[in-house]
Short mmCIF file of C-alpha atoms in Angstrom, two decimals:
data_model
loop_
_atom_site.label_atom_id
_atom_site.label_comp_id
_atom_site.label_asym_id
_atom_site.label_seq_id
_atom_site.Cartn_x
_atom_site.Cartn_y
_atom_site.Cartn_z
CA MET A 240 -87.85 103.60 118.88
CA ALA A 241 -84.53 103.49 120.71
CA HIS A 242 -86.05 103.55 124.14
CA SER A 243 -89.48 102.04 124.68
CA GLY A 244 -89.66 103.17 128.29
CA ILE A 245 -90.62 99.80 129.70
CA ASP A 246 -87.57 99.74 131.98
CA VAL A 247 -89.13 102.60 133.90
CA LEU A 248 -91.18 99.88 135.55
CA THR A 249 -88.19 97.88 136.68
CA ALA A 250 -85.76 100.70 137.50
CA GLY A 251 -84.84 100.95 141.16
CA SER A 252 -87.73 100.18 143.47
CA ASN A 253 -90.35 101.55 141.08
CA PHE A 254 -92.37 98.37 140.74
CA SER A 255 -92.48 97.62 144.45
CA ARG A 256 -93.49 101.25 145.05
CA LEU A 257 -96.40 100.79 142.62
CA LEU A 258 -97.39 97.62 144.45
CA GLY A 259 -97.19 99.55 147.71
CA GLY A 260 -99.53 102.15 146.24
CA LEU A 261 -101.86 99.40 145.06
CA TRP A 262 -101.92 97.99 148.58
CA VAL A 263 -102.98 101.40 149.93
CA THR A 264 -105.75 101.48 147.31
CA ILE A 265 -106.95 97.97 148.15
CA LYS A 266 -106.76 98.51 151.90
CA ILE A 267 -108.87 101.67 151.78
CA ALA A 268 -111.41 100.14 149.40
CA LEU A 269 -111.69 96.90 151.37
CA ILE A 270 -112.11 98.44 154.84
CA ALA A 271 -114.56 100.99 153.46
CA ILE A 272 -116.61 98.25 151.76
CA ILE A 273 -116.74 96.10 154.90
CA ILE A 274 -117.76 98.97 157.21
CA GLY A 275 -120.12 100.37 154.57
CA LEU A 276 -121.83 97.02 154.04
CA ILE A 277 -122.51 96.50 157.74
CA ILE A 278 -123.88 100.01 158.31
CA GLY A 279 -125.72 99.97 154.99
CA VAL A 280 -127.54 96.69 155.67
CA LEU A 281 -128.67 97.85 159.13
CA LEU A 282 -129.86 101.23 157.88
CA GLY A 283 -131.44 99.57 154.84
CA ILE A 284 -133.60 97.42 157.13
CA LEU A 285 -134.55 100.51 159.11
CA ARG A 286 -135.68 102.16 155.89
CA THR A 287 -138.44 99.57 155.49
CA LEU A 288 -139.95 100.55 158.84
CA PRO A 289 -143.16 102.57 158.69
CA ASN A 290 -141.60 105.35 160.82
CA ARG A 291 -141.77 108.46 158.61
CA PRO A 292 -139.23 110.82 160.27
CA LEU A 293 -136.67 108.01 160.41
CA ARG A 294 -137.23 107.16 156.77
CA PHE A 295 -136.92 110.81 155.85
CA ILE A 296 -133.59 111.22 157.64
CA LEU A 297 -132.18 108.07 156.06
CA ARG A 298 -133.42 109.20 152.67
CA LEU A 299 -131.67 112.53 153.18
CA TYR A 300 -128.46 110.72 154.08
CA LEU A 301 -128.70 108.62 150.95
CA GLU A 302 -129.46 111.56 148.68
CA PHE A 303 -126.63 113.62 150.16
CA PHE A 304 -124.03 110.98 149.41
CA ARG A 305 -125.56 110.14 146.06
CA ILE A 306 -125.83 113.71 144.79
CA VAL A 307 -122.58 115.22 146.09
CA PRO A 308 -119.64 114.12 143.93
CA THR A 309 -116.97 112.06 145.68
CA VAL A 310 -114.33 114.70 144.94
CA VAL A 311 -116.35 117.26 146.86
CA LEU A 312 -116.92 114.85 149.75
CA LEU A 313 -113.22 114.11 150.01
CA PHE A 314 -112.38 117.79 149.94
CA LEU A 315 -115.04 118.55 152.54
CA PHE A 316 -113.92 115.84 154.95
CA TYR A 317 -110.19 116.38 154.51
CA TYR A 318 -109.81 120.14 154.27
CA ILE A 319 -112.97 121.88 155.40
CA LEU A 320 -114.39 119.90 158.31
CA PRO A 321 -111.06 119.61 160.21
CA LYS A 322 -110.62 123.37 159.97
CA GLU A 323 -114.09 124.02 161.33
CA PHE A 324 -114.34 121.36 163.99
CA ASN A 325 -110.71 120.84 164.96
CA VAL A 326 -110.64 117.11 164.26
CA ASN A 327 -107.59 116.14 162.30
CA LEU A 328 -107.61 112.67 160.80
CA PRO A 329 -104.82 111.36 158.57
CA ALA A 330 -105.59 111.23 154.86
CA ASP A 331 -105.99 107.45 154.72
CA ALA A 332 -108.51 107.52 157.56
CA VAL A 333 -110.50 110.32 155.92
CA ALA A 334 -110.53 108.40 152.64
CA THR A 335 -111.77 105.24 154.37
CA LEU A 336 -114.41 107.18 156.27
CA VAL A 337 -115.78 108.97 153.19
CA PHE A 338 -115.88 105.78 151.14
CA ALA A 339 -117.49 103.82 153.99
CA LEU A 340 -120.21 106.46 154.37
CA TRP A 341 -120.77 106.47 150.64
CA VAL A 342 -120.97 102.67 150.42
CA ALA A 343 -123.34 102.64 153.39
CA ALA A 344 -125.59 105.21 151.73
CA GLU A 345 -125.77 103.28 148.47
CA MET A 346 -126.25 100.01 150.34
CA THR A 347 -129.29 101.29 152.21
CA ASP A 348 -131.06 101.72 148.91
CA ILE A 349 -129.98 98.36 147.54
CA VAL A 350 -131.10 96.59 150.72
CA ARG A 351 -134.39 98.49 150.94
CA GLY A 352 -135.17 97.71 147.33
CA ALA A 353 -134.37 94.04 147.79
CA LEU A 354 -136.43 93.74 150.99
CA GLU A 355 -139.40 95.47 149.42
CA SER A 356 -139.30 93.26 146.37
CA VAL A 357 -139.81 90.11 148.44
CA PRO A 358 -143.44 89.18 147.60
CA GLN A 359 -145.99 90.55 150.07
CA HIS A 360 -147.56 87.11 150.67
CA GLN A 361 -144.28 85.83 152.08
CA LYS A 362 -144.39 88.51 154.72
CA GLU A 363 -148.05 87.92 155.46
CA ALA A 364 -147.49 84.18 155.74
CA GLY A 365 -144.71 84.81 158.23
CA GLN A 366 -146.92 87.11 160.27
CA ALA A 367 -149.70 84.56 160.15
CA ILE A 368 -147.60 81.92 161.88
CA GLY A 369 -146.78 84.45 164.60
CA LEU A 370 -143.21 85.50 163.81
CA THR A 371 -141.98 88.63 165.56
CA TYR A 372 -140.60 91.55 163.53
CA TRP A 373 -136.98 90.44 163.84
CA GLN A 374 -137.83 86.77 163.27
CA LEU A 375 -139.63 87.79 160.12
CA GLN A 376 -136.53 89.66 158.96
CA ARG A 377 -134.17 86.89 159.96
CA TYR A 378 -136.04 83.85 158.57
CA VAL A 379 -138.20 85.17 155.77
CA LEU A 380 -137.17 88.51 154.32
CA ILE A 381 -133.36 88.64 154.51
CA PRO A 382 -132.78 85.11 153.13
CA GLN A 383 -134.93 85.97 150.12
CA ALA A 384 -133.66 89.53 149.67
CA TRP A 385 -130.00 88.53 149.96
CA PRO A 386 -129.61 87.05 146.46
CA LEU A 387 -131.44 90.05 145.02
CA CYS A 388 -128.98 92.58 146.39
CA LEU A 389 -125.77 90.66 145.74
CA PRO A 390 -125.19 91.65 142.10
CA ALA A 391 -125.80 95.33 142.80
CA THR A 392 -123.50 95.15 145.83
CA VAL A 393 -120.67 93.64 143.82
CA ASN A 394 -121.14 96.33 141.21
CA LEU A 395 -120.90 98.93 143.94
CA MET A 396 -117.59 97.37 145.01
CA THR A 397 -116.10 97.78 141.56
CA ARG A 398 -117.20 101.42 141.57
CA VAL A 399 -115.50 101.96 144.93
CA VAL A 400 -112.23 100.47 143.67
CA LYS A 401 -112.30 102.69 140.58
CA THR A 402 -113.16 105.82 142.54
CA THR A 403 -110.08 105.42 144.75
CA SER A 404 -108.22 107.07 141.88
CA LEU A 405 -109.55 110.39 143.20
CA LEU A 406 -107.64 109.99 146.43
CA MET A 407 -104.58 111.80 145.15
CA LEU A 408 -106.53 114.99 145.78
CA ILE A 409 -106.17 114.54 149.52
CA SER A 410 -102.52 113.45 149.50
CA VAL A 411 -103.17 109.71 149.81
CA MET A 412 -100.23 107.87 148.26
CA ASP A 413 -102.36 105.49 146.22
CA VAL A 414 -101.31 103.68 143.07
CA ILE A 415 -102.21 106.61 140.76
CA ASN A 416 -100.27 109.11 142.84
CA ILE A 417 -97.17 106.89 142.93
CA GLY A 418 -97.58 106.33 139.20
CA GLN A 419 -97.51 110.07 138.55
CA GLN A 420 -94.40 110.46 140.70
CA ILE A 421 -92.63 107.83 138.61
CA ILE A 422 -93.83 109.32 135.33
CA GLU A 423 -92.56 112.78 136.23
CA ALA A 424 -89.27 111.52 137.65
CA ASN A 425 -88.53 109.74 134.36
CA ASN A 426 -90.01 112.17 131.91
CA LYS A 427 -86.57 113.34 130.88
CA THR A 428 -84.99 109.97 130.11
CA ALA A 429 -88.07 107.98 129.14
CA PRO A 430 -90.94 110.10 127.81
CA ASN A 431 -92.82 106.92 126.88
CA GLY A 432 -92.76 105.70 130.46
CA VAL A 433 -96.20 107.24 130.89
CA PHE A 434 -97.67 104.56 128.61
CA TRP A 435 -96.18 101.71 130.64
CA ILE A 436 -97.04 103.16 134.03
CA TYR A 437 -100.67 103.79 133.13
CA GLY A 438 -100.65 100.43 131.34
CA ILE A 439 -99.64 98.59 134.48
CA ILE A 440 -102.12 100.61 136.56
CA PHE A 441 -104.82 99.59 134.08
CA ILE A 442 -103.82 95.95 134.52
CA PHE A 443 -103.89 96.33 138.31
CA TYR A 444 -107.40 97.76 138.31
CA PHE A 445 -108.52 95.20 135.76
CA MET A 446 -107.19 92.34 137.89
CA ILE A 447 -109.26 93.54 140.82
CA ASN A 448 -112.41 94.57 139.03
CA TYR A 449 -112.77 91.95 136.31
CA PRO A 450 -113.22 89.01 138.73
CA LEU A 451 -115.70 91.11 140.70
CA SER A 452 -117.68 91.94 137.61
CA ARG A 453 -117.66 88.28 136.50
CA TRP A 454 -118.84 87.31 139.95
CA ALA A 455 -121.72 89.82 139.76
CA LYS A 456 -122.74 88.37 136.40
CA HIS A 457 -122.55 84.85 137.74
CA LEU A 458 -124.66 85.71 140.80
CA ASN A 459 -127.26 87.36 138.63
CA LYS A 460 -127.46 84.34 136.35
CA ARG A 461 -127.78 81.98 139.28
CA ARG A 462 -130.56 84.06 140.75
CA LEU A 463 -132.49 84.08 137.49
CA GLU A 464 -132.06 80.33 137.11
CA ALA A 465 -133.27 79.74 140.66
CA ASN A 466 -136.39 81.76 139.91
CA HIS A 467 -137.39 79.59 136.97
CA MET B 7 -149.48 112.36 142.10
CA ARG B 8 -147.17 114.52 140.02
CA GLU B 9 -147.82 117.49 142.24
CA LEU B 10 -147.07 115.48 145.34
CA GLY B 11 -143.71 114.40 143.90
CA LEU B 12 -142.84 117.99 143.09
CA LYS B 13 -143.79 119.12 146.57
CA ARG B 14 -141.63 116.44 148.06
CA LEU B 15 -138.71 117.48 145.90
CA PHE B 16 -138.99 121.05 147.13
CA THR B 17 -139.18 119.90 150.73
CA THR B 18 -136.06 117.82 150.29
CA ILE B 19 -134.17 120.69 148.68
CA GLY B 20 -135.32 123.01 151.44
CA VAL B 21 -134.16 120.71 154.20
CA LEU B 22 -130.83 120.16 152.45
CA ALA B 23 -130.32 123.92 152.15
CA LEU B 24 -131.14 124.33 155.83
CA LEU B 25 -128.66 121.61 156.76
CA VAL B 26 -125.90 123.22 154.71
CA SER B 27 -126.51 126.66 156.19
CA VAL B 28 -126.50 125.25 159.72
CA LEU B 29 -123.21 123.50 158.98
CA ALA B 30 -121.75 126.66 157.49
CA GLY B 31 -123.03 128.72 160.41
CA CYS B 32 -121.40 126.70 163.14
CA GLY B 33 -118.35 126.46 160.94
CA SER B 34 -117.71 130.18 160.80
CA ARG B 35 -118.21 130.49 164.54
CA ASN B 36 -115.59 127.83 165.26
CA ALA B 37 -113.17 129.21 162.72
CA SER B 38 -112.80 132.48 164.56
CA SER B 39 -112.17 130.77 167.89
CA SER B 40 -109.59 128.36 166.50
CA HIS B 41 -107.34 131.28 165.60
CA THR B 42 -106.58 131.91 169.23
CA THR B 43 -104.41 128.82 169.70
CA ASN B 44 -101.44 128.28 167.44
CA GLN B 45 -101.02 124.55 167.00
CA ASN B 46 -97.96 124.91 164.78
CA SER B 47 -95.69 127.25 166.72
CA VAL B 48 -91.98 126.48 166.84
CA ALA B 49 -92.34 125.29 170.43
CA LYS B 50 -95.21 122.96 169.48
CA ILE B 51 -93.27 121.53 166.53
CA LYS B 52 -90.23 120.89 168.71
CA LYS B 53 -92.41 119.23 171.31
CA ARG B 54 -94.07 117.07 168.66
CA GLY B 55 -90.68 116.15 167.23
CA THR B 56 -91.79 116.29 163.58
CA LEU B 57 -92.06 119.07 161.05
CA ARG B 58 -94.84 118.44 158.54
CA VAL B 59 -93.89 119.89 155.16
CA ALA B 60 -96.07 120.13 152.06
CA VAL B 61 -94.00 119.34 148.97
CA PHE B 62 -94.62 118.43 145.36
CA GLY B 63 -94.05 114.83 144.36
CA ASP B 64 -94.16 115.29 140.60
CA LEU B 65 -92.15 118.42 139.89
CA PRO B 66 -88.51 117.73 139.09
CA PRO B 67 -86.16 119.39 139.90
CA TYR B 68 -87.98 121.07 142.81
CA GLY B 69 -89.88 118.30 144.52
CA TRP B 70 -90.02 114.78 143.13
CA VAL B 71 -89.29 111.16 143.97
CA ASN B 72 -86.29 109.32 142.55
CA LYS B 73 -86.27 105.70 141.49
CA SER B 74 -85.31 104.45 144.93
CA GLY B 75 -88.42 106.11 146.31
CA GLN B 76 -86.63 109.02 148.01
CA ARG B 77 -87.98 112.54 147.94
CA VAL B 78 -85.42 114.87 146.35
CA GLY B 79 -85.23 118.31 144.72
CA TYR B 80 -84.42 121.95 145.41
CA ASP B 81 -87.42 122.49 147.72
CA VAL B 82 -86.99 119.11 149.39
CA THR B 83 -83.33 119.78 150.18
CA LEU B 84 -84.37 123.03 151.81
CA ALA B 85 -87.13 121.24 153.72
CA ARG B 86 -84.70 118.67 155.12
CA ARG B 87 -82.29 121.44 156.13
CA VAL B 88 -85.07 123.40 157.87
CA ALA B 89 -86.13 120.32 159.84
CA LYS B 90 -82.52 119.58 160.73
CA ASP B 91 -81.98 123.13 162.01
CA LEU B 92 -85.17 122.89 164.04
CA GLY B 93 -83.84 119.68 165.48
CA VAL B 94 -86.88 117.62 164.51
CA LYS B 95 -87.76 114.80 162.14
CA ILE B 96 -89.43 115.59 158.84
CA LYS B 97 -92.73 114.31 157.52
CA PHE B 98 -93.56 115.01 153.90
CA VAL B 99 -97.14 115.54 152.75
CA GLN B 100 -97.47 115.48 149.00
CA VAL B 101 -99.69 118.20 147.58
CA ASN B 102 -100.87 119.49 144.23
CA ALA B 103 -100.60 123.15 143.26
CA ASN B 104 -104.29 123.46 143.97
CA ASN B 105 -104.35 122.34 147.60
CA ARG B 106 -101.30 124.05 149.08
CA VAL B 107 -103.41 126.71 150.81
CA ASP B 108 -105.95 124.22 152.12
CA ALA B 109 -103.24 121.94 153.49
CA LEU B 110 -102.03 124.85 155.64
CA ASN B 111 -105.44 126.11 156.67
CA ALA B 112 -106.76 122.67 157.53
CA ASN B 113 -103.67 122.22 159.68
CA LYS B 114 -102.44 119.25 157.66
CA VAL B 115 -98.92 120.71 157.42
CA ASP B 116 -96.80 123.28 159.28
CA ILE B 117 -95.05 124.80 156.30
CA VAL B 118 -95.37 124.70 152.50
CA LEU B 119 -92.17 124.31 150.51
CA ALA B 120 -93.76 123.49 147.18
CA ASN B 121 -92.56 126.11 144.73
CA PHE B 122 -95.12 128.49 146.18
CA THR B 123 -95.10 131.80 144.34
CA VAL B 124 -95.97 134.90 146.38
CA THR B 125 -99.06 136.74 145.10
CA SER B 126 -101.21 139.39 146.74
CA GLU B 127 -104.24 137.07 146.68
CA ARG B 128 -102.32 134.31 148.41
CA LYS B 129 -100.91 136.76 150.97
CA GLN B 130 -104.45 137.24 152.22
CA VAL B 131 -104.83 133.57 153.11
CA VAL B 132 -101.34 132.45 154.15
CA ASP B 133 -98.20 134.10 155.56
CA PHE B 134 -95.13 134.07 153.33
CA ALA B 135 -91.61 134.07 154.71
CA LYS B 136 -88.60 135.54 152.90
CA ALA B 137 -88.23 134.42 149.30
CA TYR B 138 -85.67 131.78 148.35
CA MET B 139 -86.16 131.87 144.57
CA LYS B 140 -87.39 134.14 141.80
CA VAL B 141 -89.19 133.35 138.53
CA SER B 142 -91.67 134.74 136.08
CA VAL B 143 -94.33 133.16 133.93
CA GLY B 144 -93.13 131.71 130.63
CA VAL B 145 -94.97 130.19 127.67
CA VAL B 146 -93.77 127.03 125.96
CA SER B 147 -94.87 125.96 122.47
CA PRO B 148 -93.78 123.49 119.78
CA GLN B 149 -90.68 124.53 117.75
CA ASN B 150 -92.65 124.29 114.51
CA ALA B 151 -95.54 126.46 115.77
CA LYS B 152 -93.71 128.90 117.96
CA ILE B 153 -95.64 131.36 120.10
CA THR B 154 -93.53 134.44 120.79
CA LYS B 155 -96.17 137.07 121.51
CA VAL B 156 -99.25 137.03 123.70
CA SER B 157 -101.29 138.32 120.77
CA GLN B 158 -100.76 134.95 119.04
CA LEU B 159 -102.68 133.32 121.87
CA LYS B 160 -105.87 135.28 121.27
CA ASP B 161 -108.85 132.87 121.20
CA GLN B 162 -106.49 129.90 121.29
CA ASN B 163 -106.29 127.18 123.94
CA LEU B 164 -103.55 127.75 126.48
CA ILE B 165 -102.73 124.93 128.92
CA VAL B 166 -102.18 125.72 132.60
CA THR B 167 -102.26 123.90 135.93
CA LYS B 168 -104.96 124.97 138.38
CA GLY B 169 -103.74 127.12 141.25
CA THR B 170 -100.49 128.21 139.57
CA THR B 171 -99.27 131.77 139.04
CA ALA B 172 -99.61 131.23 135.31
CA GLU B 173 -103.31 130.46 135.71
CA ASN B 174 -103.84 133.53 137.90
CA TYR B 175 -101.94 135.80 135.55
CA PHE B 176 -103.79 134.74 132.41
CA THR B 177 -107.17 134.70 134.14
CA ALA B 178 -106.71 138.24 135.41
CA MET B 179 -104.64 139.96 132.74
CA GLN B 180 -105.18 138.14 129.43
CA THR B 181 -108.89 137.49 129.22
CA SER B 182 -108.92 136.88 125.46
CA VAL B 183 -107.00 133.62 125.90
CA ASN B 184 -108.93 130.37 126.38
CA LEU B 185 -107.50 128.52 129.35
CA LEU B 186 -107.44 124.74 129.50
CA LYS B 187 -106.90 123.87 133.15
CA PHE B 188 -105.42 120.69 134.57
CA ASP B 189 -104.91 119.28 138.06
CA SER B 190 -101.32 118.16 137.89
CA LYS B 191 -98.08 118.84 136.07
CA THR B 192 -98.26 115.36 134.56
CA GLN B 193 -101.60 116.11 132.98
CA GLN B 194 -100.66 119.52 131.65
CA PHE B 195 -97.60 118.29 129.73
CA ASN B 196 -99.49 115.32 128.35
CA ALA B 197 -102.12 117.76 127.14
CA LEU B 198 -99.48 119.85 125.36
CA LYS B 199 -97.98 116.77 123.73
CA ASN B 200 -101.44 115.69 122.61
CA LYS B 201 -101.94 119.15 121.06
CA ARG B 202 -104.94 120.04 123.17
CA GLY B 203 -103.67 123.60 123.22
CA VAL B 204 -101.27 125.71 121.15
CA ALA B 205 -99.04 126.44 124.13
CA LEU B 206 -98.56 125.95 127.85
CA ALA B 207 -97.86 128.56 130.52
CA ASP B 208 -96.01 127.92 133.78
CA ASP B 209 -93.08 129.28 135.79
CA ASN B 210 -90.26 129.92 133.29
CA SER B 211 -87.47 128.20 135.24
CA TYR B 212 -89.54 125.06 135.25
CA LEU B 213 -90.24 125.34 131.53
CA TYR B 214 -86.51 125.75 130.75
CA ALA B 215 -85.91 122.48 132.55
CA TRP B 216 -88.70 120.75 130.68
CA VAL B 217 -87.63 122.08 127.27
CA LYS B 218 -84.11 120.83 127.83
CA ASN B 219 -85.53 117.30 127.80
CA ASN B 220 -88.14 117.94 125.15
CA PRO B 221 -86.17 119.60 122.34
CA LYS B 222 -89.21 119.69 120.04
CA TYR B 223 -90.58 122.48 122.22
CA THR B 224 -89.27 125.94 123.01
CA VAL B 225 -89.90 128.67 125.57
CA GLY B 226 -91.16 131.23 123.05
CA ILE B 227 -92.16 133.78 125.67
CA LYS B 228 -89.43 133.84 128.31
CA GLY B 229 -90.99 136.19 130.80
CA ILE B 230 -94.43 137.71 130.98
CA GLY B 231 -95.98 139.72 133.76
CA PRO B 232 -94.05 140.91 136.79
CA LYS B 233 -91.13 139.07 138.40
CA GLN B 234 -92.38 136.56 140.94
CA TYR B 235 -90.85 135.33 144.17
CA ILE B 236 -91.05 131.86 145.66
CA SER B 237 -91.28 131.62 149.43
CA PRO B 238 -91.98 129.23 152.25
CA ALA B 239 -95.54 129.69 153.48
CA VAL B 240 -96.99 129.11 156.93
CA LYS B 241 -100.53 129.27 158.27
CA LYS B 242 -101.92 132.77 158.57
CA GLY B 243 -101.07 134.15 161.99
CA ASN B 244 -98.34 131.65 162.80
CA THR B 245 -95.80 134.40 163.62
CA SER B 246 -93.68 132.06 165.69
CA LEU B 247 -92.80 129.80 162.76
CA LEU B 248 -92.80 132.73 160.32
CA ASN B 249 -90.13 134.63 162.25
CA TRP B 250 -88.08 131.52 162.72
CA THR B 251 -88.26 130.73 158.98
CA ASN B 252 -87.25 134.29 158.04
CA GLN B 253 -84.14 134.03 160.20
CA GLU B 254 -83.43 130.61 158.77
CA ILE B 255 -83.61 131.86 155.16
CA THR B 256 -81.28 134.77 155.96
CA LYS B 257 -78.87 132.43 157.71
CA LEU B 258 -78.92 129.91 154.86
CA THR B 259 -78.47 132.61 152.22
CA LYS B 260 -75.38 133.92 154.06
CA ALA B 261 -74.01 130.41 154.39
CA GLY B 262 -74.31 129.91 150.62
CA PHE B 263 -76.79 127.06 151.09
CA PHE B 264 -78.95 128.04 148.12
CA LYS B 265 -75.96 128.26 145.78
CA THR B 266 -75.02 124.68 146.65
CA ASP B 267 -78.64 123.61 146.43
CA TYR B 268 -78.89 125.24 142.99
CA GLN B 269 -75.72 123.56 141.74
CA GLN B 270 -76.77 120.15 142.99
CA GLN B 271 -80.48 120.09 142.23
CA LEU B 272 -81.29 122.66 139.56
CA ALA B 273 -78.20 123.17 137.38
CA PRO B 274 -78.29 119.63 135.91
CA TYR B 275 -81.86 120.26 134.78
CA PHE B 276 -81.60 123.73 133.31
CA GLY B 277 -80.05 124.52 129.97
CA LYS B 278 -77.29 127.07 129.49
CA GLU B 279 -79.93 129.78 129.17
CA VAL B 280 -80.24 129.96 132.95
CA LYS B 281 -77.63 131.17 135.47
CA ALA B 282 -77.69 130.70 139.24
CA SER B 283 -78.18 134.44 139.71
CA ASP B 284 -81.38 134.23 137.62
CA ILE B 285 -82.93 131.95 140.19
CA ILE B 286 -81.48 132.48 143.66
CA ILE B 287 -81.74 135.63 145.72
CA ASN B 288 -79.20 137.62 147.68
CA HIS B 289 -81.00 139.14 150.63
#
């Protein structure tokens, strides 16, 4: 092969543009995860309350974000809702919002599951020594539920990072979108550039997600060891 | 227990359906009222100081990004000129073929200059200005398995990009062809190279350019269906910007702008098969 196409990566400002795209990806994922975690934990605690209408509404929220594909959500929030309600957010903000709402929805279920799996006698013991509802949460339930929901939460993070690849649909200049620009711009001189661009994007995603996935595994192992 | 679960499922579905219909209901009410104010009139754009233009980012030589990260191409050059003549800065919004209409309707951009072919279906949802280019649908296939007639495509996979004229034409007029639809130009050409279909249909001028760099392929069918025109598009009802754009296109045509644009942006990409008069229009 006369031309392997690897210099597509180094030509001009291509590599720094890819890094710029990666930064957009990371920024959106990170802010969405942080906001989503906070909202998700709060709503997750609310879901353990005995209030039926509240539980129903939160369940509906969860199911909506779980059932509707992310592509549809992005399309809805970027193209359809602004048209109908006259709010016009920039693409990056819409992306962050959709991902945050999605993370929050998934988190409510993780948190609820973790809280409910704390043994009943722990809760009863807490009540017996006269703890209030919030004291019970703060000193008994959350400390014990926390390790249970960590691995699932970290897994959710890796899913968020991967799903950012859909953002090109709503004109976000993320790493995939920049990658496609470079591929098309060089298709004539370096048809094999596509391999290198997607290769480097693979490495980027791997570098973010592999440590996360290792961390999830490690947390899970530690939790199991602590239980024995 | 089972019955209870089923009942719950139906309740959930019912409530969801109700929610969606409520959303849709208030949506349609608002949509009609939002038509009354034009947020993208020429005066508003001048006041804002920026023209928001939808362009392609992966379609050389019309709209793409060079290695120094600059947006260039035939459409992009026109976009910059339009913004300059309006006396405002330009802001590019990169779109795919599929979301050009939505970008306008959702008020994400003021004008679309993304190789937008005029069709009667599209005319119902956006307003087209005067054309600045003409093309027709072509079909590209490998040299060693050349497709020269539509009949050869019967029950075969044909690759297209969603939202393009080629997709519309084959969906409406050639129903015996299996369409394999992709989201971006990048994907569709990769699919052809990976032999996911026997051929690929797109605007012919674009295919000429692609074939020039991929000599193993040829444009077997040069023109199919009626001649198509490529125009700037604005949001439906935006007469202010529409009229301005029409005057601008006439002015630029007279000034020979498109000839220069063709020579600089398109000629290096097209083979000898194409002449400037095949592409540009004399109004």
